[in-house]
Structure formats: C-alpha cells, structure tokens
PDB file of C-alpha atoms in Angstrom:
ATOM      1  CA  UNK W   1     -35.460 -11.359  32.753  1.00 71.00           C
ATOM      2  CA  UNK W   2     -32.013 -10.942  34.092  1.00 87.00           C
ATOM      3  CA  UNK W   3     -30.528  -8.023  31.929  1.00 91.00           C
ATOM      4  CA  UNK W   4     -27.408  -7.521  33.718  1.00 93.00           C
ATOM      5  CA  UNK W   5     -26.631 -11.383  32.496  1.00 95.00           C
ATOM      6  CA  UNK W   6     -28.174 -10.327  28.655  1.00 96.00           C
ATOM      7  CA  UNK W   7     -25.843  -6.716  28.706  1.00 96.00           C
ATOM      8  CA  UNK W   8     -22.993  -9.301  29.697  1.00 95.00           C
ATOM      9  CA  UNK W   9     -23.461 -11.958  27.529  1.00 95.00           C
ATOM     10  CA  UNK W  10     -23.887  -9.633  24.528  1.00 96.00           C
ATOM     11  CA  UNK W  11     -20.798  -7.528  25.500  1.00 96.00           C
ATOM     12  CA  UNK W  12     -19.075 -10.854  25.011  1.00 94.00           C
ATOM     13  CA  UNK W  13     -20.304 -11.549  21.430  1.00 95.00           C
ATOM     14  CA  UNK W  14     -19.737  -8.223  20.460  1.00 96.00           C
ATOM     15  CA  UNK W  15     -15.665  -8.165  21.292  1.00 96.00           C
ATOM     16  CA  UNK W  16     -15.404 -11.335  19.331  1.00 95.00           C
ATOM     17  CA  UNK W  17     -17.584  -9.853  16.768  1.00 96.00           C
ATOM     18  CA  UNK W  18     -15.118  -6.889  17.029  1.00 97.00           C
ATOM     19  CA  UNK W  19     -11.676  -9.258  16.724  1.00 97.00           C
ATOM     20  CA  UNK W  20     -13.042 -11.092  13.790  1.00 96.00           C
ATOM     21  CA  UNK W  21     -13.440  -7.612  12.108  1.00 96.00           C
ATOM     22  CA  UNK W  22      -9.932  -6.837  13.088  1.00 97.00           C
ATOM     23  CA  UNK W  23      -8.868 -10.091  11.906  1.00 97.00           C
ATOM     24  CA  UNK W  24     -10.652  -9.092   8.389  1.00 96.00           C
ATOM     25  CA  UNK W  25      -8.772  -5.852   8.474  1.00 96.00           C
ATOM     26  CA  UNK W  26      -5.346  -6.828   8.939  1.00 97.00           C
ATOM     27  CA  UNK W  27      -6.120  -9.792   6.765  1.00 97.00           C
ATOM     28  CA  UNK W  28      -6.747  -7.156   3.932  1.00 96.00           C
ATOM     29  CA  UNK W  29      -3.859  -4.757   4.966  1.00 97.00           C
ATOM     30  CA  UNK W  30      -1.384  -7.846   4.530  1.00 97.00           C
ATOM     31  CA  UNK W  31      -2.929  -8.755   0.872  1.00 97.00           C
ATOM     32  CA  UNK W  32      -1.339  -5.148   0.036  1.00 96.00           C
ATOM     33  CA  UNK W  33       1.704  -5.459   1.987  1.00 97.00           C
ATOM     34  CA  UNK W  34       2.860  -8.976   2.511  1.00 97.00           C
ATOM     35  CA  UNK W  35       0.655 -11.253   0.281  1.00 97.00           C
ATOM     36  CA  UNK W  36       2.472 -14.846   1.734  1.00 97.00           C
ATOM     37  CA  UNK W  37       1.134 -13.689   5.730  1.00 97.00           C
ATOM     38  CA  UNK W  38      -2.018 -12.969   4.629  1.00 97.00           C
ATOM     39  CA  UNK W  39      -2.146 -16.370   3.461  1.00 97.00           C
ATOM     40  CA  UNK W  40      -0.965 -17.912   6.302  1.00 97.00           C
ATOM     41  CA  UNK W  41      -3.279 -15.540   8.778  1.00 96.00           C
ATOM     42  CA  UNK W  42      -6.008 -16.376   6.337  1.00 95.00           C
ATOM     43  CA  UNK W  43      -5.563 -19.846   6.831  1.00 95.00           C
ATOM     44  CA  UNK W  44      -5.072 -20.078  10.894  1.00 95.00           C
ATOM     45  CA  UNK W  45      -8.447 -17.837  10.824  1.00 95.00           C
ATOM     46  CA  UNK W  46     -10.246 -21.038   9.411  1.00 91.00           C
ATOM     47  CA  UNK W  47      -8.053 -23.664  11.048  1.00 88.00           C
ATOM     48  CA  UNK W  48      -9.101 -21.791  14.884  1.00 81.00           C
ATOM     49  CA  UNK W  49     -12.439 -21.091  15.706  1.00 82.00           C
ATOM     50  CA  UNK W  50     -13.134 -17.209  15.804  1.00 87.00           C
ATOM     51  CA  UNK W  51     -16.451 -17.478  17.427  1.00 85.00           C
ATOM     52  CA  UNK W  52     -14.611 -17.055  20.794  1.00 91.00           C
ATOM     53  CA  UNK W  53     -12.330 -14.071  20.376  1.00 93.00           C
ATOM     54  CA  UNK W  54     -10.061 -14.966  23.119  1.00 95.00           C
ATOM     55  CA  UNK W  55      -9.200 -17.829  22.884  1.00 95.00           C
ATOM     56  CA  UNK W  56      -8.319 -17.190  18.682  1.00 96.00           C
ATOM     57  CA  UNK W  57      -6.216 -14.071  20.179  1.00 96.00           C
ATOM     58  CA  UNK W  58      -4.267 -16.592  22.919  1.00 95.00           C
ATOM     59  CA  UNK W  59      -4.011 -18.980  20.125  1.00 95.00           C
ATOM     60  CA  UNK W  60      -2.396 -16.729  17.805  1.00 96.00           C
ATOM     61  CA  UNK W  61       0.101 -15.024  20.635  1.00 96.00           C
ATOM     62  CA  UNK W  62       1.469 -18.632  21.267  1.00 94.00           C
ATOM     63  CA  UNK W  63       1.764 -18.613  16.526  1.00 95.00           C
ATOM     64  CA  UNK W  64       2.745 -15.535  15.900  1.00 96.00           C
ATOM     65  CA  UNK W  65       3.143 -12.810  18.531  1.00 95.00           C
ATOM     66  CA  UNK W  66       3.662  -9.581  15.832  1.00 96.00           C
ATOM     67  CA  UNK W  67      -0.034 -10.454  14.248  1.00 97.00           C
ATOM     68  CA  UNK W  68      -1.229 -11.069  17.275  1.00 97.00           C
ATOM     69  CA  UNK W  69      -0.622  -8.087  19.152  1.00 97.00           C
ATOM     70  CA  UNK W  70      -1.468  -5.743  15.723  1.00 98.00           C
ATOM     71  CA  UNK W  71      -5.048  -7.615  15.696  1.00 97.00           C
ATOM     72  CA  UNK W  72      -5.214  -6.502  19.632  1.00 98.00           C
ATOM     73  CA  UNK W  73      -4.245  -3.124  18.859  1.00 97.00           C
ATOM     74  CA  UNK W  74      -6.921  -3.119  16.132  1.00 97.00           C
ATOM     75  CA  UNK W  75      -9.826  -4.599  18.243  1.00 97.00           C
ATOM     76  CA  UNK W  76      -8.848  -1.722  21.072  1.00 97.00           C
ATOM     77  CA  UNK W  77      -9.318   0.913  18.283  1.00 96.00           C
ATOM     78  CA  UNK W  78     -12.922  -0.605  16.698  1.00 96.00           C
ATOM     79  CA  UNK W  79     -13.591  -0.827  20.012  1.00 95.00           C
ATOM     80  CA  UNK W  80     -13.396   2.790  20.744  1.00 94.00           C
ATOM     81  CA  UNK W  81     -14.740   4.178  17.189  1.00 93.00           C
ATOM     82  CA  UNK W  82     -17.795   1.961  16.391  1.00 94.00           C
ATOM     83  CA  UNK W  83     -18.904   1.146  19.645  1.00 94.00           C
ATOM     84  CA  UNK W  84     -20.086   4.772  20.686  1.00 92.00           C
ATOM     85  CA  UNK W  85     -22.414   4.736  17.537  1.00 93.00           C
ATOM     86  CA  UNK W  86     -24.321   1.398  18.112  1.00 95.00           C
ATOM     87  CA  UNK W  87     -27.124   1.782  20.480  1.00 95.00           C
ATOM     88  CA  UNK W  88     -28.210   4.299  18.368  1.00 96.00           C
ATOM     89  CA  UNK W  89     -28.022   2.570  14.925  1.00 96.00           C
ATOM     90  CA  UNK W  90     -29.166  -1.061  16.873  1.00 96.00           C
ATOM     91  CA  UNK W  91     -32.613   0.899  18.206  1.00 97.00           C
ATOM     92  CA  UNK W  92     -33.621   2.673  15.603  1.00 97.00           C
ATOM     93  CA  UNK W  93     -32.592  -0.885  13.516  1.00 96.00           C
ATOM     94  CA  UNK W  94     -34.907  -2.895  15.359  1.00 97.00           C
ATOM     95  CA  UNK W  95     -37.382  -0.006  15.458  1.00 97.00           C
ATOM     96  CA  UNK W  96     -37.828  -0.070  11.978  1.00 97.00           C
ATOM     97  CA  UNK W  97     -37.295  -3.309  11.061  1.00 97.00           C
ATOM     98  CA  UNK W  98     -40.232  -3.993  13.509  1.00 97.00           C
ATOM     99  CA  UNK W  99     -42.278  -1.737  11.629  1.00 97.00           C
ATOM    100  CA  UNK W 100     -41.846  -3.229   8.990  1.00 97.00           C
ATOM    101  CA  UNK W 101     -42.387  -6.448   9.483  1.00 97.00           C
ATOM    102  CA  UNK W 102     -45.508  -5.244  11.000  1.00 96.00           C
ATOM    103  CA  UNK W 103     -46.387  -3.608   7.678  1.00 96.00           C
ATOM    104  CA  UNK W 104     -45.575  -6.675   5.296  1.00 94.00           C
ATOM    105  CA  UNK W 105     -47.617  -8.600   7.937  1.00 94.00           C
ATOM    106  CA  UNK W 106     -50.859  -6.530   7.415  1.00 93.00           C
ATOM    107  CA  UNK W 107     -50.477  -6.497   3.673  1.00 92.00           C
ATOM    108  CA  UNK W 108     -49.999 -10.139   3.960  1.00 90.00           C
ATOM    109  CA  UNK W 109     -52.877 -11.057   5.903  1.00 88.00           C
ATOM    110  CA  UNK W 110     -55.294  -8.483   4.317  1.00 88.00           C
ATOM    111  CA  UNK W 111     -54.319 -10.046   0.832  1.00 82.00           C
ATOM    112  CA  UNK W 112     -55.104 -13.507   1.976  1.00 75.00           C
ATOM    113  CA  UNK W 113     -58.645 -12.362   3.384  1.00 75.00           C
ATOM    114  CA  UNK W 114     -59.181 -10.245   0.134  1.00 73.00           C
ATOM    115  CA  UNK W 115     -58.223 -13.758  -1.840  1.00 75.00           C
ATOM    116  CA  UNK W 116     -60.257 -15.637   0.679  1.00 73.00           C
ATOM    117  CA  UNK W 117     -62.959 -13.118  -0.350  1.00 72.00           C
ATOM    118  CA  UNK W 118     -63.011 -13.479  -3.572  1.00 73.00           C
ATOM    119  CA  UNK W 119     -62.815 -17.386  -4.250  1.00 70.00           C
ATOM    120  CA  UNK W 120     -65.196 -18.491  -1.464  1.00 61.00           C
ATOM    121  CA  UNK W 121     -67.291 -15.796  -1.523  1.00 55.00           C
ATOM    122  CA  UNK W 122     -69.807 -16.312   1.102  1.00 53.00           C
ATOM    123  CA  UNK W 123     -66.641 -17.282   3.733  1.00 48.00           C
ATOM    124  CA  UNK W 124     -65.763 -13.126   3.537  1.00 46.00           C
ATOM    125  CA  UNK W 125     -66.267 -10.599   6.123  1.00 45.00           C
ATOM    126  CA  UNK W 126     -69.112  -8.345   4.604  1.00 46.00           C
ATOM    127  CA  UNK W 127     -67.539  -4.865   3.781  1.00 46.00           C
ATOM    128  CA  UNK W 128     -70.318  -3.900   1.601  1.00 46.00           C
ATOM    129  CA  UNK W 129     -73.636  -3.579   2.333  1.00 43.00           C
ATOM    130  CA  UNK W 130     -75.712  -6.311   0.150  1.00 44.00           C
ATOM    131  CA  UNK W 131     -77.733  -4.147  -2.287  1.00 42.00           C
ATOM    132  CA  UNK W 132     -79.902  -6.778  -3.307  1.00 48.00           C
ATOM    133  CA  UNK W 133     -81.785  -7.182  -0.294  1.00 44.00           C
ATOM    134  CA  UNK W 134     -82.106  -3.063  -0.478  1.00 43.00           C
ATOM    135  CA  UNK W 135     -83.810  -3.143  -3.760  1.00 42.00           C
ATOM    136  CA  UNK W 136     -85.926  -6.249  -2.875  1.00 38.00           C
TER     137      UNK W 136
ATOM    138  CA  UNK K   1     -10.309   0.431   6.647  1.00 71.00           C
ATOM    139  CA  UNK K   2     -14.482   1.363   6.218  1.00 87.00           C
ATOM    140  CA  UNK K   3     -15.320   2.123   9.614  1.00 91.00           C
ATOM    141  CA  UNK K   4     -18.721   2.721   8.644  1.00 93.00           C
ATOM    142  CA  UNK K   5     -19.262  -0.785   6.872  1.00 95.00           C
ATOM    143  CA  UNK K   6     -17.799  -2.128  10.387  1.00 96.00           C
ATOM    144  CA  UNK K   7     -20.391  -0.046  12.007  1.00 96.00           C
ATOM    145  CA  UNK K   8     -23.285  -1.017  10.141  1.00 95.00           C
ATOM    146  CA  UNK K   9     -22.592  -5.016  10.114  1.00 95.00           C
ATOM    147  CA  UNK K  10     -21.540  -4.755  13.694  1.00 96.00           C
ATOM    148  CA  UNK K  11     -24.848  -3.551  13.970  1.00 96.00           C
ATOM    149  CA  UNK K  12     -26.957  -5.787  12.189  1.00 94.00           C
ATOM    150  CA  UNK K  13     -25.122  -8.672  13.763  1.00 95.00           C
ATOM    151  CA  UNK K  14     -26.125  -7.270  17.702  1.00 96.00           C
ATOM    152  CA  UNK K  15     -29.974  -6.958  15.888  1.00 96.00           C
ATOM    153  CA  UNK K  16     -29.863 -10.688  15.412  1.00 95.00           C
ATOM    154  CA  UNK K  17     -28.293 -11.437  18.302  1.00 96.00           C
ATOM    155  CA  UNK K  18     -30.990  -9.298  20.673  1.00 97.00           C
ATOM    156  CA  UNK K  19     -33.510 -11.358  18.855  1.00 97.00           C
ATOM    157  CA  UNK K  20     -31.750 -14.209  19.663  1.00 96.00           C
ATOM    158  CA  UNK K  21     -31.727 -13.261  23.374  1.00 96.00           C
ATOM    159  CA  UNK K  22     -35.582 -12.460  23.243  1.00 97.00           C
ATOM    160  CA  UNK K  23     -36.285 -15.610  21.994  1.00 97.00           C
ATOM    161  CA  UNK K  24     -34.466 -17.179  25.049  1.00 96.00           C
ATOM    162  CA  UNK K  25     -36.219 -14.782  27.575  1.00 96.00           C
ATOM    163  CA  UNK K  26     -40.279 -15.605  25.690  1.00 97.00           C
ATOM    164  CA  UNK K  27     -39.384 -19.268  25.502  1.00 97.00           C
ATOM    165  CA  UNK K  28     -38.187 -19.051  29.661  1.00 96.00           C
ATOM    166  CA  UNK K  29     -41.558 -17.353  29.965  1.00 97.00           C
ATOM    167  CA  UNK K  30     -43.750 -19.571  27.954  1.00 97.00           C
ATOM    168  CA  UNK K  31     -42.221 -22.293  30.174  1.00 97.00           C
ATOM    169  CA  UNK K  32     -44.411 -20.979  32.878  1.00 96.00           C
ATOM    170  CA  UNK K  33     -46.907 -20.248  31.461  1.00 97.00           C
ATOM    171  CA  UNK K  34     -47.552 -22.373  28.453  1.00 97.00           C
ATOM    172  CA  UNK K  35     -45.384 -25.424  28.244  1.00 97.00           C
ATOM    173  CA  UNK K  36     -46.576 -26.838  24.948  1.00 97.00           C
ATOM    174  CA  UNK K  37     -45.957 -23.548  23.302  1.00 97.00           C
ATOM    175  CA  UNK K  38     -42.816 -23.085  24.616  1.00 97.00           C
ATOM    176  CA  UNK K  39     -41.719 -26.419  23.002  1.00 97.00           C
ATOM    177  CA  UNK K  40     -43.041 -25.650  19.944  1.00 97.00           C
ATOM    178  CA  UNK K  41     -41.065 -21.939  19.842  1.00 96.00           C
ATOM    179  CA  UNK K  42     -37.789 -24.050  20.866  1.00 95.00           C
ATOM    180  CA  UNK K  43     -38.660 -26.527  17.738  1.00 95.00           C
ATOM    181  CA  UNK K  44     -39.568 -23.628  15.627  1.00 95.00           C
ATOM    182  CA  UNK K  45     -36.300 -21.630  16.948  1.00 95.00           C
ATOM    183  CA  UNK K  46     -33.734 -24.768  15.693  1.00 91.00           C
ATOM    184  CA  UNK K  47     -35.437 -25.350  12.866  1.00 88.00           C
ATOM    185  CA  UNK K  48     -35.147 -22.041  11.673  1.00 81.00           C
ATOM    186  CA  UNK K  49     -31.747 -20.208  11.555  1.00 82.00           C
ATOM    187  CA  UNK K  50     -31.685 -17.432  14.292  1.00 87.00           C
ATOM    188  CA  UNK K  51     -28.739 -16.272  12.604  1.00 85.00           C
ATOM    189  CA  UNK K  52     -30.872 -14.134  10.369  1.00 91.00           C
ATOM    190  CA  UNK K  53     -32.782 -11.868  13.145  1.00 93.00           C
ATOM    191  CA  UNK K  54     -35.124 -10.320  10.683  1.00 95.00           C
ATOM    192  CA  UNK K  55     -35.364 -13.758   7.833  1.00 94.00           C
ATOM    193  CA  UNK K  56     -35.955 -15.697  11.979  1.00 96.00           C
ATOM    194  CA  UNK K  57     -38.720 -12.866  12.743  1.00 96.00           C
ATOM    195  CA  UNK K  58     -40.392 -13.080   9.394  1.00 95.00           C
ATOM    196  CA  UNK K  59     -40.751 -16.999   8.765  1.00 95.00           C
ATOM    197  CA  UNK K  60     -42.330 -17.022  12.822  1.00 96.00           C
ATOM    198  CA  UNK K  61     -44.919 -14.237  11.991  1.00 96.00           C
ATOM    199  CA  UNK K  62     -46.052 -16.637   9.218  1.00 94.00           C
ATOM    200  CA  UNK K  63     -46.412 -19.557  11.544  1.00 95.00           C
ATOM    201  CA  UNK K  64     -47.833 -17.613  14.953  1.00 96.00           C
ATOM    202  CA  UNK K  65     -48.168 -14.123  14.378  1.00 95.00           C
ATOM    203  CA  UNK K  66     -48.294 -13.890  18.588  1.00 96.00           C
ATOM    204  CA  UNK K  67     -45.440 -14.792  19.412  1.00 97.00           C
ATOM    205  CA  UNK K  68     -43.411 -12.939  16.401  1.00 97.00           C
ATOM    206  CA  UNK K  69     -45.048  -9.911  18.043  1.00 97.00           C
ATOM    207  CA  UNK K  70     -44.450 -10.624  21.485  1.00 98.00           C
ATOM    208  CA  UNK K  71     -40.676 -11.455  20.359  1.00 97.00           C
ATOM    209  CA  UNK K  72     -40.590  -8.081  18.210  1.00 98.00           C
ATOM    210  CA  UNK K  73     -41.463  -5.870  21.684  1.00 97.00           C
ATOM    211  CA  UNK K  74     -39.182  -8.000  23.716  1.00 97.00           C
ATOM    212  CA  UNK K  75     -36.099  -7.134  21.434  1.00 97.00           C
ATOM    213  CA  UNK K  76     -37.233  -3.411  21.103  1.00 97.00           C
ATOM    214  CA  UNK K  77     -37.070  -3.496  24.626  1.00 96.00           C
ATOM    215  CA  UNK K  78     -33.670  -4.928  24.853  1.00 96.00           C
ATOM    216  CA  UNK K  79     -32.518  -2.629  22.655  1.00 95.00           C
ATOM    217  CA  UNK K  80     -32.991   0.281  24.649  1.00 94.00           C
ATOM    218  CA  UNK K  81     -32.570  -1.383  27.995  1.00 93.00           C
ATOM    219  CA  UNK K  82     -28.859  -3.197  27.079  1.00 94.00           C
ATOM    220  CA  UNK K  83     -27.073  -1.087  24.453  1.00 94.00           C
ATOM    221  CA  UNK K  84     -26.465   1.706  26.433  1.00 92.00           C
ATOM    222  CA  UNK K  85     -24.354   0.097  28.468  1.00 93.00           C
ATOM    223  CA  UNK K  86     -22.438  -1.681  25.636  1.00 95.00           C
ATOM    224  CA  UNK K  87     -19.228   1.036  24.567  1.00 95.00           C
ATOM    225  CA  UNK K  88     -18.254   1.302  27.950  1.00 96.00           C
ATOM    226  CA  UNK K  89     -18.638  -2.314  28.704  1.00 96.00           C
ATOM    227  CA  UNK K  90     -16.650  -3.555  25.373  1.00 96.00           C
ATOM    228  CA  UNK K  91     -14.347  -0.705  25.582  1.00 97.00           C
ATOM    229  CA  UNK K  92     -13.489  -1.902  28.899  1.00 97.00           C
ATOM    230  CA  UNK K  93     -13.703  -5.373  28.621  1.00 96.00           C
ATOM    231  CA  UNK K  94     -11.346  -5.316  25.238  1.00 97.00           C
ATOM    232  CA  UNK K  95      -8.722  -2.957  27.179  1.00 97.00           C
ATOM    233  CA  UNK K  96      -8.819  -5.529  29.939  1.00 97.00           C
ATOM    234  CA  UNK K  97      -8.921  -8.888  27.872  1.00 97.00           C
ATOM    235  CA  UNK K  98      -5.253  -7.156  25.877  1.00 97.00           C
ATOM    236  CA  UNK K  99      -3.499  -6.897  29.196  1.00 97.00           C
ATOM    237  CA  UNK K 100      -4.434 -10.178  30.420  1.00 97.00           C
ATOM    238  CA  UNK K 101      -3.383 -11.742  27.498  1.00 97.00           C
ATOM    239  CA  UNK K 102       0.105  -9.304  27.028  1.00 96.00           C
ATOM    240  CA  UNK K 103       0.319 -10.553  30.456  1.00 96.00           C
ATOM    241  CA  UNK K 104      -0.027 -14.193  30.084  1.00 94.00           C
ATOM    242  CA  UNK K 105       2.393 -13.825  27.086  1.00 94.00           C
ATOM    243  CA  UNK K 106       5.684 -12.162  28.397  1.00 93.00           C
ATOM    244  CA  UNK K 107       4.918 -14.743  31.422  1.00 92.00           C
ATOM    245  CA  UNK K 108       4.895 -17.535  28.741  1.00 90.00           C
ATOM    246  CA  UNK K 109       8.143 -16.342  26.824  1.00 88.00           C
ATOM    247  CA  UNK K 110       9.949 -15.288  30.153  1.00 88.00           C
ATOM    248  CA  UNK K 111       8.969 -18.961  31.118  1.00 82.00           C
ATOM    249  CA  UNK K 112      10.182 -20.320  28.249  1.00 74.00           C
ATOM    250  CA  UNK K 113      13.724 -17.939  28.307  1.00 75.00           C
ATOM    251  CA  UNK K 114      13.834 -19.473  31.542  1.00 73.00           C
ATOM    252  CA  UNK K 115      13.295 -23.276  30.654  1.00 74.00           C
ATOM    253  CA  UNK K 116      16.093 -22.810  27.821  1.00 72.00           C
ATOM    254  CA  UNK K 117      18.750 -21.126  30.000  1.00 72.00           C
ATOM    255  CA  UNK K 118      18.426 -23.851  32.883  1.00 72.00           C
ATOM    256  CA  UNK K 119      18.633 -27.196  30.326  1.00 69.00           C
ATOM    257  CA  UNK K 120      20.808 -25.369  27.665  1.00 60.00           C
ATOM    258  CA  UNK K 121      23.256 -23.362  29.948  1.00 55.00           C
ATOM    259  CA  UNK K 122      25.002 -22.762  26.724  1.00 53.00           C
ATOM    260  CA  UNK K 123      22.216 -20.639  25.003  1.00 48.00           C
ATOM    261  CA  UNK K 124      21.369 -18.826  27.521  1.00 46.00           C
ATOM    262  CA  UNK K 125      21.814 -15.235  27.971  1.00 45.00           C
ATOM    263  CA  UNK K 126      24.152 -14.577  30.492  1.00 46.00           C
ATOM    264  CA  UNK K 127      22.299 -12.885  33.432  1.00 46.00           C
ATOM    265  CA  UNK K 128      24.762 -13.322  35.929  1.00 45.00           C
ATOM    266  CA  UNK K 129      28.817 -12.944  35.550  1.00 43.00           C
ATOM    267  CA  UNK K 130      30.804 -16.512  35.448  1.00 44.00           C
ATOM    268  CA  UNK K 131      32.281 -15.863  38.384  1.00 42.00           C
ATOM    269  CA  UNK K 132      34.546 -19.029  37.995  1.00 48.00           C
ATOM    270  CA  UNK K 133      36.724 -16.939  35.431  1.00 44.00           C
ATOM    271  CA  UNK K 134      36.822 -14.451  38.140  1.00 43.00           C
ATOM    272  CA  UNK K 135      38.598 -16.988  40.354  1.00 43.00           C
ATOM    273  CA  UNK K 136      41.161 -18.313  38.495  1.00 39.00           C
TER     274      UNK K 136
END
C-alpha cells in the first residue's frame, strides 16, 4: 500500500473539490451582484470539465481573467479555513459510519435467521432447549 | 458563504473517495492472493457507483459481507494514516498551483502585448522613444 501516492492523489481531488466549491460561491455572489456573469460563469462551469481544477482555472484565465483570479483567491481561502477541520470530521465520519453499517448488518442478518427460523422451522439454530423431549 | 456546509460536504466527499482508494488497495491485494475474487470486487466495484462511499459499502455487505468488512478497516485506516497530512498538503499545493498559473498568465498576456506591438506597430504602446523625430 503506497500511502505517500494515496495522501497525493487525494490532495489532488480535494483542491478540485475545493475550486468547484469556490466556483459555487462566486457563482452565488454574482446571482446577487451581477445576475448576466453569473450566467455566463454558470454556463462555462458546464461547458469545461471541473473534475480537474486546474485545468478549469487555466481555462478560465485565458476567458475571463477578473473571475478567474477571484475563484483563485477563493480556493486559497477554503483552503486555509476548512481544511484544518477535516481529518477530524473525515475519521470520526468513517468511524461511525462503519459502525453503523456494522449495526444495520447484524440486525439484517439476525432478522433473516429469525425469518429463516420461523418458516422452515427445523433449518434454525436451536436457541431453546426442546421441552418435549424433557417431559417425555 | 456557509463555511460549515463546505466543511461538511468537503468531508463526505474525501469519505467516498478513501473508500474509493480502499477498494483499489483490497482489489491490488486480492490480485495476489485471490484472483477470481478480485475480479469479481472490480465487477462488483463498476457496477455499483463508488460515488456513494457509504450507498457503495452497504449494497457490497449484502453481496460479501468479507470483503465490505475488510474494505470498512482499510478506509478507517486511511483515514487516520492520510488526512493528517492533507491541510498542509492542499494549503500548499493550492498556494503553489495560483502562482504557477498567475505566472503562466502575465507570461501569456505579456506574450500577447508583445505579438501585437511587433505586427501592429501602430497599437502598440510605445516602449521606446521614436527616435526618428529626434533626428529630424
């Protein structure tokens, strides 16, 4: 398991992650202040593939340069305000999502033995004793 | 601007995509180990959307409760093993990815400036004095 290449690779994802939230910002900051670019950034959002945040920014530069160093600026500051509180939130996430998947998977299995049970009774696990062969 | 919203999706998207990651690193494993299995995770994995970390997790714990375990303490793992290291390396990486591409844009413009002012001596600005007036 190389983790330096996972750490990397995930670093990655998570600046274009943070650029398309930037994008979604000033996208909603124009609605209020200039309806007609919002529009227009709206629709060059669709038009260029955000899943690579680089090469949308280097896109946009060459489009418009004003938008595209205001969704830079943004990115920078998401950077430095969310990023400090995520490997907290993401372990304790997984943590207890994996518990409770864990849980629902129990319940779900112990339900379909406890259905099993009780519509083929002789295919269950005996949990009670069999009284009748006491009192025989 | 709800920097908390950004903060929670931001995290929920870098759940899914450590799943994502784990299921690379079991299905690299099983490829050792257990070729036939590891073709069947692959099959399950592009079946299934991997988008969803947690929808992903749940549908595989249905099919082979194993290897949704096995995935579930591989991503746990990740989790504390890679986001540590995440502010610092998007922080950085961001900060470095804006100056490259301020960079490669005033190189672009003062390119262009410079492609204008040789074909269109006209338009250009003058950087130099016309020294012919000087002359006469």
């Amino acid at each position: 398991m190389d983790l330096k290449q996972v750490a990397k690779d995930t670093a990655k994802v998570l600046a274009s992650y943070l650029t398309y939230q930037s994008v979604r910002i000033v996208v909603a900051q124009l609605s209020e202040t200039n309806p007609a670019q919002a529009i227009w950034l709206n629709d060059f959002s669709t038009k260029n593939k955000i899943q690579d945040g680089e090469a949308y920014i280097d896109e946009l530069l060459r489009e418009n340069q004003d938008l595209g160093f205001r969704i830079m600026t943004v990115r920078e500051y998401l950077a430095h305000d969310v990023t400090e509180f995520l490997p907290e939130m993401v372990c304790t996430g997984i943590q207890q999502a994996n518990m409770e998947h864990r849980r629902q998977h129990l319940e779900r299995i112990t339900q379909l033995n406890w259905s099993v049970s009780t519509s083929h009774p002789e295919a269950s696990i005996d949990s009670e004793p069999n009284l009748d062969n006491l009192s025989s």
